[in-house]
PDB file of C-alpha atoms in Angstrom:
ATOM      1  CA  UNK V 277      14.342   2.088   2.965  1.00  0.00           C
ATOM      2  CA  UNK V 278      15.871   0.828  -0.293  1.00  0.00           C
ATOM      3  CA  UNK V 279      17.489  -2.098   1.542  1.00  0.00           C
ATOM      4  CA  UNK V 280      14.149  -2.993   3.142  1.00  0.00           C
ATOM      5  CA  UNK V 281      12.453  -2.999  -0.272  1.00  0.00           C
ATOM      6  CA  UNK V 282      15.265  -5.079  -1.770  1.00  0.00           C
ATOM      7  CA  UNK V 283      14.860  -7.721   0.934  1.00  0.00           C
ATOM      8  CA  UNK V 284      11.089  -7.664   0.405  1.00  0.00           C
ATOM      9  CA  UNK V 285      11.615  -8.195  -3.332  1.00  0.00           C
ATOM     10  CA  UNK V 286      13.768 -11.246  -2.615  1.00  0.00           C
ATOM     11  CA  UNK V 287      10.967 -12.628  -0.432  1.00  0.00           C
ATOM     12  CA  UNK V 288       8.550 -12.212  -3.341  1.00  0.00           C
ATOM     13  CA  UNK V 289      10.870 -13.992  -5.779  1.00  0.00           C
ATOM     14  CA  UNK V 290      11.412 -16.847  -3.363  1.00  0.00           C
ATOM     15  CA  UNK V 291       7.693 -17.322  -2.651  1.00  0.00           C
ATOM     16  CA  UNK V 292       6.904 -17.271  -6.375  1.00  0.00           C
ATOM     17  CA  UNK V 293       9.529 -19.970  -6.963  1.00  0.00           C
ATOM     18  CA  UNK V 294       8.067 -22.113  -4.184  1.00  0.00           C
ATOM     19  CA  UNK V 295       4.682 -22.150  -5.977  1.00  0.00           C
ATOM     20  CA  UNK V 296       2.721 -22.270  -2.686  1.00  0.00           C
ATOM     21  CA  UNK V 297       0.360 -19.613  -4.018  1.00  0.00           C
ATOM     22  CA  UNK V 298      -0.424 -21.609  -7.142  1.00  0.00           C
ATOM     23  CA  UNK V 299      -1.237 -24.717  -5.115  1.00  0.00           C
ATOM     24  CA  UNK V 300      -3.614 -22.808  -2.834  1.00  0.00           C
ATOM     25  CA  UNK V 301      -5.223 -21.028  -5.781  1.00  0.00           C
ATOM     26  CA  UNK V 302      -5.850 -24.301  -7.618  1.00  0.00           C
ATOM     27  CA  UNK V 303      -7.176 -25.892  -4.423  1.00  0.00           C
ATOM     28  CA  UNK V 304      -9.535 -22.977  -3.770  1.00  0.00           C
ATOM     29  CA  UNK V 305     -10.749 -22.978  -7.377  1.00  0.00           C
ATOM     30  CA  UNK V 306     -11.363 -26.726  -7.245  1.00  0.00           C
ATOM     31  CA  UNK V 307     -13.307 -26.457  -3.991  1.00  0.00           C
ATOM     32  CA  UNK V 308     -15.446 -23.638  -5.381  1.00  0.00           C
ATOM     33  CA  UNK V 309     -16.174 -25.600  -8.550  1.00  0.00           C
ATOM     34  CA  UNK V 310     -17.192 -28.609  -6.479  1.00  0.00           C
ATOM     35  CA  UNK V 311     -19.304 -26.326  -4.302  1.00  0.00           C
ATOM     36  CA  UNK V 312     -21.396 -24.993  -7.175  1.00  0.00           C
ATOM     37  CA  UNK V 313     -21.631 -28.316  -9.017  1.00  0.00           C
ATOM     38  CA  UNK V 314     -22.588 -30.694  -6.209  1.00  0.00           C
ATOM     39  CA  UNK V 315     -25.523 -28.478  -5.153  1.00  0.00           C
ATOM     40  CA  UNK V 316     -25.824 -29.827  -1.605  1.00  0.00           C
ATOM     41  CA  UNK V 317     -29.377 -29.394  -0.251  1.00  0.00           C
ATOM     42  CA  UNK V 318     -30.169 -27.298  -3.310  1.00  0.00           C
ATOM     43  CA  UNK V 319     -27.939 -24.466  -2.096  1.00  0.00           C
ATOM     44  CA  UNK V 320     -25.272 -24.708  -4.788  1.00  0.00           C
ATOM     45  CA  UNK V 321     -27.154 -22.245  -6.963  1.00  0.00           C
ATOM     46  CA  UNK V 322     -27.652 -19.695  -4.182  1.00  0.00           C
ATOM     47  CA  UNK V 323     -25.101 -16.909  -4.646  1.00  0.00           C
ATOM     48  CA  UNK V 324     -25.128 -16.012  -0.960  1.00  0.00           C
ATOM     49  CA  UNK V 325     -24.175 -19.565  -0.030  1.00  0.00           C
ATOM     50  CA  UNK V 326     -21.324 -19.498  -2.545  1.00  0.00           C
ATOM     51  CA  UNK V 327     -20.097 -16.181  -1.130  1.00  0.00           C
ATOM     52  CA  UNK V 328     -20.252 -17.427   2.445  1.00  0.00           C
ATOM     53  CA  UNK V 329     -18.289 -20.624   1.863  1.00  0.00           C
ATOM     54  CA  UNK V 330     -15.992 -18.961  -0.666  1.00  0.00           C
ATOM     55  CA  UNK V 331     -14.881 -16.205   1.703  1.00  0.00           C
ATOM     56  CA  UNK V 332     -14.457 -18.712   4.531  1.00  0.00           C
ATOM     57  CA  UNK V 333     -12.096 -20.700   2.305  1.00  0.00           C
ATOM     58  CA  UNK V 334     -10.373 -17.458   1.325  1.00  0.00           C
ATOM     59  CA  UNK V 335      -9.697 -16.617   4.969  1.00  0.00           C
ATOM     60  CA  UNK V 336      -8.339 -20.100   5.622  1.00  0.00           C
ATOM     61  CA  UNK V 337      -6.081 -20.085   2.545  1.00  0.00           C
ATOM     62  CA  UNK V 338      -4.792 -16.581   3.313  1.00  0.00           C
ATOM     63  CA  UNK V 339      -4.165 -17.587   6.947  1.00  0.00           C
ATOM     64  CA  UNK V 340      -2.097 -20.640   5.967  1.00  0.00           C
ATOM     65  CA  UNK V 341      -0.221 -18.756   3.263  1.00  0.00           C
ATOM     66  CA  UNK V 342       0.636 -15.750   5.464  1.00  0.00           C
ATOM     67  CA  UNK V 343       1.959 -17.858   8.341  1.00  0.00           C
ATOM     68  CA  UNK V 344       3.974 -20.032   5.991  1.00  0.00           C
ATOM     69  CA  UNK V 345       5.419 -17.039   4.155  1.00  0.00           C
ATOM     70  CA  UNK V 346       6.508 -15.161   7.289  1.00  0.00           C
ATOM     71  CA  UNK V 347       7.408 -18.036   9.597  1.00  0.00           C
ATOM     72  CA  UNK V 348      10.010 -19.606   7.324  1.00  0.00           C
ATOM     73  CA  UNK V 349      11.978 -16.485   6.388  1.00  0.00           C
ATOM     74  CA  UNK V 350      14.522 -16.233   9.212  1.00  0.00           C
ATOM     75  CA  UNK V 351      14.900 -19.955  10.050  1.00  0.00           C
ATOM     76  CA  UNK V 352      15.665 -20.866   6.437  1.00  0.00           C
ATOM     77  CA  UNK V 353      18.235 -18.056   6.128  1.00  0.00           C
ATOM     78  CA  UNK V 354      19.948 -19.374   9.259  1.00  0.00           C
ATOM     79  CA  UNK V 355      19.729 -23.021   8.180  1.00  0.00           C
ATOM     80  CA  UNK V 356      21.258 -22.234   4.776  1.00  0.00           C
ATOM     81  CA  UNK V 357      23.944 -20.028   6.277  1.00  0.00           C
ATOM     82  CA  UNK V 358      22.918 -17.099   4.068  1.00  0.00           C
ATOM     83  CA  UNK V 359      22.204 -15.033   7.179  1.00  0.00           C
ATOM     84  CA  UNK V 360      25.949 -14.342   7.457  1.00  0.00           C
ATOM     85  CA  UNK V 361      26.222 -12.799   4.009  1.00  0.00           C
ATOM     86  CA  UNK V 362      23.091 -10.754   4.672  1.00  0.00           C
ATOM     87  CA  UNK V 363      24.346  -9.317   7.945  1.00  0.00           C
ATOM     88  CA  UNK V 364      27.874  -8.877   6.567  1.00  0.00           C
ATOM     89  CA  UNK V 365      26.454  -6.308   4.160  1.00  0.00           C
ATOM     90  CA  UNK V 366      25.422  -2.848   5.366  1.00  0.00           C
ATOM     91  CA  UNK V 367      22.074  -4.285   6.475  1.00  0.00           C
ATOM     92  CA  UNK V 368      20.990  -3.868  10.071  1.00  0.00           C
ATOM     93  CA  UNK V 369      18.901  -6.468  11.841  1.00  0.00           C
ATOM     94  CA  UNK V 370      15.920  -4.147  12.036  1.00  0.00           C
ATOM     95  CA  UNK V 371      16.133  -3.622   8.257  1.00  0.00           C
ATOM     96  CA  UNK V 372      16.286  -7.379   7.768  1.00  0.00           C
ATOM     97  CA  UNK V 373      13.213  -7.893   9.949  1.00  0.00           C
ATOM     98  CA  UNK V 374      11.252  -5.096   8.275  1.00  0.00           C
ATOM     99  CA  UNK V 375      12.179  -6.334   4.809  1.00  0.00           C
ATOM    100  CA  UNK V 376      11.189  -9.911   5.604  1.00  0.00           C
ATOM    101  CA  UNK V 377       7.914  -8.799   7.182  1.00  0.00           C
ATOM    102  CA  UNK V 378       7.028  -6.357   4.403  1.00  0.00           C
ATOM    103  CA  UNK V 379       7.744  -8.938   1.726  1.00  0.00           C
ATOM    104  CA  UNK V 380       5.729 -11.666   3.464  1.00  0.00           C
ATOM    105  CA  UNK V 381       2.848  -9.290   4.191  1.00  0.00           C
ATOM    106  CA  UNK V 382       2.582  -7.791   0.717  1.00  0.00           C
ATOM    107  CA  UNK V 383       2.702 -11.146  -1.059  1.00  0.00           C
ATOM    108  CA  UNK V 384       0.076 -12.479   1.370  1.00  0.00           C
ATOM    109  CA  UNK V 385      -2.136  -9.472   0.573  1.00  0.00           C
ATOM    110  CA  UNK V 386      -1.584  -9.983  -3.159  1.00  0.00           C
ATOM    111  CA  UNK V 387      -2.491 -13.666  -2.832  1.00  0.00           C
ATOM    112  CA  UNK V 388      -5.608 -12.732  -0.872  1.00  0.00           C
ATOM    113  CA  UNK V 389      -6.619 -10.277  -3.599  1.00  0.00           C
ATOM    114  CA  UNK V 390      -6.410 -13.124  -6.118  1.00  0.00           C
ATOM    115  CA  UNK V 391      -8.543 -15.303  -3.821  1.00  0.00           C
ATOM    116  CA  UNK V 392     -11.121 -12.502  -3.541  1.00  0.00           C
ATOM    117  CA  UNK V 393     -11.250 -12.104  -7.326  1.00  0.00           C
ATOM    118  CA  UNK V 394     -11.788 -15.836  -7.734  1.00  0.00           C
ATOM    119  CA  UNK V 395     -14.684 -15.875  -5.256  1.00  0.00           C
ATOM    120  CA  UNK V 396     -16.188 -12.798  -6.918  1.00  0.00           C
ATOM    121  CA  UNK V 397     -15.967 -14.444 -10.328  1.00  0.00           C
ATOM    122  CA  UNK V 398     -17.652 -17.650  -9.170  1.00  0.00           C
ATOM    123  CA  UNK V 399     -20.337 -15.635  -7.366  1.00  0.00           C
ATOM    124  CA  UNK V 400     -21.096 -13.621 -10.493  1.00  0.00           C
ATOM    125  CA  UNK V 401     -21.462 -16.878 -12.410  1.00  0.00           C
ATOM    126  CA  UNK V 402     -24.308 -17.675 -10.031  1.00  0.00           C
ATOM    127  CA  UNK V 403     -25.926 -14.286 -10.554  1.00  0.00           C
ATOM    128  CA  UNK V 404     -24.694 -12.793  -7.299  1.00  0.00           C
ATOM    129  CA  UNK V 405     -23.493  -9.256  -6.700  1.00  0.00           C
ATOM    130  CA  UNK V 406     -21.478  -7.305  -4.138  1.00  0.00           C
ATOM    131  CA  UNK V 407     -21.852  -4.009  -2.318  1.00  0.00           C
ATOM    132  CA  UNK V 408     -18.593  -2.311  -3.272  1.00  0.00           C
ATOM    133  CA  UNK V 409     -18.275  -0.330  -0.027  1.00  0.00           C
ATOM    134  CA  UNK V 410     -18.457  -3.326   2.283  1.00  0.00           C
ATOM    135  CA  UNK V 411     -16.228  -5.380  -0.024  1.00  0.00           C
ATOM    136  CA  UNK V 412     -13.503  -2.705   0.022  1.00  0.00           C
ATOM    137  CA  UNK V 413     -13.715  -2.445   3.809  1.00  0.00           C
ATOM    138  CA  UNK V 414     -13.585  -6.226   4.192  1.00  0.00           C
ATOM    139  CA  UNK V 415     -10.447  -6.456   2.066  1.00  0.00           C
ATOM    140  CA  UNK V 416      -8.803  -3.507   3.838  1.00  0.00           C
ATOM    141  CA  UNK V 417      -9.344  -5.004   7.286  1.00  0.00           C
ATOM    142  CA  UNK V 418      -8.310  -8.426   6.037  1.00  0.00           C
ATOM    143  CA  UNK V 419      -5.054  -6.907   4.771  1.00  0.00           C
ATOM    144  CA  UNK V 420      -4.362  -5.315   8.165  1.00  0.00           C
ATOM    145  CA  UNK V 421      -5.172  -8.634   9.824  1.00  0.00           C
ATOM    146  CA  UNK V 422      -2.599 -10.341   7.609  1.00  0.00           C
ATOM    147  CA  UNK V 423      -0.072  -7.723   8.693  1.00  0.00           C
ATOM    148  CA  UNK V 424      -0.657  -8.759  12.304  1.00  0.00           C
ATOM    149  CA  UNK V 425      -0.431 -12.475  11.500  1.00  0.00           C
ATOM    150  CA  UNK V 426       2.816 -12.148   9.524  1.00  0.00           C
ATOM    151  CA  UNK V 427       4.382  -9.933  12.198  1.00  0.00           C
ATOM    152  CA  UNK V 428       3.463 -12.461  14.898  1.00  0.00           C
ATOM    153  CA  UNK V 429       4.868 -15.373  12.874  1.00  0.00           C
ATOM    154  CA  UNK V 430       8.081 -13.426  12.283  1.00  0.00           C
ATOM    155  CA  UNK V 431       8.370 -12.659  16.002  1.00  0.00           C
ATOM    156  CA  UNK V 432       8.044 -16.337  16.916  1.00  0.00           C
ATOM    157  CA  UNK V 433      10.557 -17.331  14.230  1.00  0.00           C
ATOM    158  CA  UNK V 434      13.301 -15.159  15.727  1.00  0.00           C
ATOM    159  CA  UNK V 435      13.800 -17.722  18.505  1.00  0.00           C
ATOM    160  CA  UNK V 436      12.321 -20.945  17.150  1.00  0.00           C
ATOM    161  CA  UNK V 437      12.362 -23.209  14.126  1.00  0.00           C
ATOM    162  CA  UNK V 438       9.945 -22.708  11.260  1.00  0.00           C
ATOM    163  CA  UNK V 439       7.733 -25.572  12.418  1.00  0.00           C
ATOM    164  CA  UNK V 440       7.547 -24.252  15.965  1.00  0.00           C
ATOM    165  CA  UNK V 441       6.941 -20.670  14.823  1.00  0.00           C
ATOM    166  CA  UNK V 442       4.134 -21.748  12.499  1.00  0.00           C
ATOM    167  CA  UNK V 443       2.533 -23.929  15.171  1.00  0.00           C
ATOM    168  CA  UNK V 444       2.684 -21.185  17.795  1.00  0.00           C
ATOM    169  CA  UNK V 445       1.184 -18.682  15.370  1.00  0.00           C
ATOM    170  CA  UNK V 446      -1.620 -21.052  14.388  1.00  0.00           C
ATOM    171  CA  UNK V 447      -2.488 -21.699  18.036  1.00  0.00           C
ATOM    172  CA  UNK V 448      -2.244 -18.042  19.105  1.00  0.00           C
ATOM    173  CA  UNK V 449      -4.281 -16.633  16.228  1.00  0.00           C
ATOM    174  CA  UNK V 450      -6.925 -19.363  16.418  1.00  0.00           C
ATOM    175  CA  UNK V 451      -7.252 -18.986  20.190  1.00  0.00           C
ATOM    176  CA  UNK V 452      -7.531 -15.211  19.856  1.00  0.00           C
ATOM    177  CA  UNK V 453     -10.099 -15.469  17.067  1.00  0.00           C
ATOM    178  CA  UNK V 454     -12.263 -18.054  18.842  1.00  0.00           C
ATOM    179  CA  UNK V 455     -11.669 -17.464  22.565  1.00  0.00           C
ATOM    180  CA  UNK V 456     -11.431 -13.675  22.879  1.00  0.00           C
ATOM    181  CA  UNK V 457     -15.025 -12.958  21.714  1.00  0.00           C
ATOM    182  CA  UNK V 458     -16.355 -15.499  24.250  1.00  0.00           C
ATOM    183  CA  UNK V 459     -14.637 -13.983  27.284  1.00  0.00           C
ATOM    184  CA  UNK V 460     -17.409 -11.401  28.016  1.00  0.00           C
ATOM    185  CA  UNK V 461     -19.894 -14.294  28.179  1.00  0.00           C
ATOM    186  CA  UNK V 462     -17.604 -16.255  30.491  1.00  0.00           C
ATOM    187  CA  UNK V 463     -17.188 -13.204  32.731  1.00  0.00           C
ATOM    188  CA  UNK V 464     -20.881 -13.311  33.615  1.00  0.00           C
ATOM    189  CA  UNK V 465     -20.353 -16.771  35.093  1.00  0.00           C
ATOM    190  CA  UNK V 466     -17.150 -16.133  37.041  1.00  0.00           C
ATOM    191  CA  UNK V 467     -16.146 -14.015  40.021  1.00  0.00           C
ATOM    192  CA  UNK V 468     -13.012 -13.195  41.964  1.00  0.00           C
ATOM    193  CA  UNK V 469      -9.595 -14.209  40.679  1.00  0.00           C
ATOM    194  CA  UNK V 470     -10.963 -16.155  37.716  1.00  0.00           C
ATOM    195  CA  UNK V 471     -12.908 -13.144  36.515  1.00  0.00           C
ATOM    196  CA  UNK V 472      -9.828 -10.939  36.871  1.00  0.00           C
ATOM    197  CA  UNK V 473      -7.714 -13.460  34.958  1.00  0.00           C
ATOM    198  CA  UNK V 474     -10.268 -13.588  32.154  1.00  0.00           C
ATOM    199  CA  UNK V 475     -10.353  -9.795  32.022  1.00  0.00           C
ATOM    200  CA  UNK V 476      -6.562  -9.615  31.747  1.00  0.00           C
ATOM    201  CA  UNK V 477      -6.656 -12.254  29.010  1.00  0.00           C
ATOM    202  CA  UNK V 478      -9.359 -10.324  27.159  1.00  0.00           C
ATOM    203  CA  UNK V 479      -7.249  -7.172  26.964  1.00  0.00           C
ATOM    204  CA  UNK V 480      -3.950  -9.003  26.400  1.00  0.00           C
ATOM    205  CA  UNK V 481      -5.070 -11.018  23.371  1.00  0.00           C
ATOM    206  CA  UNK V 482      -5.266  -9.362  19.947  1.00  0.00           C
ATOM    207  CA  UNK V 483      -8.858  -9.316  18.732  1.00  0.00           C
ATOM    208  CA  UNK V 484      -8.591 -10.761  15.250  1.00  0.00           C
ATOM    209  CA  UNK V 485     -12.369 -11.104  15.038  1.00  0.00           C
ATOM    210  CA  UNK V 486     -12.704  -7.324  14.669  1.00  0.00           C
ATOM    211  CA  UNK V 487     -11.203  -7.580  11.187  1.00  0.00           C
ATOM    212  CA  UNK V 488     -13.713 -10.126   9.903  1.00  0.00           C
ATOM    213  CA  UNK V 489     -16.426  -8.426   7.825  1.00  0.00           C
ATOM    214  CA  UNK V 490     -17.414 -11.527   5.894  1.00  0.00           C
ATOM    215  CA  UNK V 491     -21.018 -11.534   7.085  1.00  0.00           C
ATOM    216  CA  UNK V 492     -21.478  -7.905   6.077  1.00  0.00           C
ATOM    217  CA  UNK V 493     -20.284  -8.775   2.568  1.00  0.00           C
ATOM    218  CA  UNK V 494     -22.234 -12.031   2.318  1.00  0.00           C
ATOM    219  CA  UNK V 495     -25.554 -10.503   3.387  1.00  0.00           C
ATOM    220  CA  UNK V 496     -25.112  -7.220   1.456  1.00  0.00           C
ATOM    221  CA  UNK V 497     -25.458  -5.084   4.583  1.00  0.00           C
ATOM    222  CA  UNK V 498     -23.589  -2.171   3.083  1.00  0.00           C
ATOM    223  CA  UNK V 499     -20.496  -0.355   4.269  1.00  0.00           C
ATOM    224  CA  UNK V 500     -19.785   0.118   7.960  1.00  0.00           C
ATOM    225  CA  UNK V 501     -19.090   3.633   9.298  1.00  0.00           C
ATOM    226  CA  UNK V 502     -15.619   4.605   8.145  1.00  0.00           C
ATOM    227  CA  UNK V 503     -14.871   6.073  11.567  1.00  0.00           C
ATOM    228  CA  UNK V 504     -15.244   2.595  13.070  1.00  0.00           C
ATOM    229  CA  UNK V 505     -13.163   1.000  10.311  1.00  0.00           C
ATOM    230  CA  UNK V 506     -10.431   3.598  10.860  1.00  0.00           C
ATOM    231  CA  UNK V 507     -10.283   2.805  14.576  1.00  0.00           C
ATOM    232  CA  UNK V 508      -9.899  -0.910  13.804  1.00  0.00           C
ATOM    233  CA  UNK V 509      -7.137  -0.156  11.281  1.00  0.00           C
ATOM    234  CA  UNK V 510      -5.240   1.893  13.880  1.00  0.00           C
ATOM    235  CA  UNK V 511      -5.748  -0.906  16.413  1.00  0.00           C
ATOM    236  CA  UNK V 512      -4.262  -3.393  13.949  1.00  0.00           C
ATOM    237  CA  UNK V 513      -1.297  -1.143  13.166  1.00  0.00           C
ATOM    238  CA  UNK V 514      -0.536  -0.839  16.877  1.00  0.00           C
ATOM    239  CA  UNK V 515      -0.451  -4.626  17.203  1.00  0.00           C
ATOM    240  CA  UNK V 516       1.813  -4.870  14.156  1.00  0.00           C
ATOM    241  CA  UNK V 517       4.214  -2.428  15.808  1.00  0.00           C
ATOM    242  CA  UNK V 518       4.092  -4.461  19.033  1.00  0.00           C
ATOM    243  CA  UNK V 519       4.812  -7.748  17.255  1.00  0.00           C
ATOM    244  CA  UNK V 520       7.625  -6.259  15.169  1.00  0.00           C
ATOM    245  CA  UNK V 521       9.049  -4.713  18.340  1.00  0.00           C
ATOM    246  CA  UNK V 522       9.045  -8.146  19.978  1.00  0.00           C
ATOM    247  CA  UNK V 523      10.711  -9.575  16.877  1.00  0.00           C
ATOM    248  CA  UNK V 524      13.457  -6.960  17.037  1.00  0.00           C
ATOM    249  CA  UNK V 525      13.907  -7.503  20.780  1.00  0.00           C
ATOM    250  CA  UNK V 526      14.302 -11.244  20.223  1.00  0.00           C
ATOM    251  CA  UNK V 527      16.644 -10.873  17.244  1.00  0.00           C
ATOM    252  CA  UNK V 528      18.838  -7.882  17.966  1.00  0.00           C
ATOM    253  CA  UNK V 529      21.366  -9.786  20.114  1.00  0.00           C
ATOM    254  CA  UNK V 530      20.877 -13.277  18.744  1.00  0.00           C
ATOM    255  CA  UNK V 531      24.132 -15.127  18.141  1.00  0.00           C
ATOM    256  CA  UNK V 532      24.592 -17.468  15.214  1.00  0.00           C
ATOM    257  CA  UNK V 533      26.841 -20.500  14.988  1.00  0.00           C
ATOM    258  CA  UNK V 534      27.908 -21.832  11.608  1.00  0.00           C
ATOM    259  CA  UNK V 535      26.584 -25.259  10.810  1.00  0.00           C
ATOM    260  CA  UNK V 536      23.633 -24.941  13.184  1.00  0.00           C
ATOM    261  CA  UNK V 537      20.486 -26.280  11.575  1.00  0.00           C
ATOM    262  CA  UNK V 538      17.302 -24.639  12.762  1.00  0.00           C
TER     263      UNK V 538
END
């Protein structure tokens, strides 16, 4: 466990040096300031409007940051040749994978917490308020969602370059978020083999939309039943285990050649 935490700490230090978080934070702050100053259609002063757009931007920034943080870890170690010194130490490949994932996930969650605080601050400037229960649940499920995204990006990166891993993760997560909720509607219009294929796709894709409680926070609907939230958390943890298992399966026997640039 100590080796996993050490690797995760190195991930944190590296991401802080890269300053990606600062760029996204400044960009989000600038967009929010423009949002409340331009006052499009007279909605700039409406706290609910600010919350809605602010949390949408938060999800997008967290999505980009998480995929970038996790997808580059293994390819850059291999490209630099530092993978040899890592594996030459008493560090197993599963420890390396867990450390990289845990570091990428925790820094993505920390960045998301900063994004949430920024949106909350801007909303309060407009006289808005939050229901604490729904806000806590939204952040919790968002954190689990980021665990799934980082694990998936890490799994893709075990056999591809950083660019390919990031692209595959963007496409997979976006397709799952947008397409999966529409499959039940499509099933009412299809029969036979097409219906069966859609059903298989529905159960095979991870349902990222389950973790999105933005509308409950924006419209002050109050907290959801904790029993339901707990089921979604367990569902997310199972997918994290699946993705990390795929990452280990793809990395456990991978051979490295010195001088290879990934």
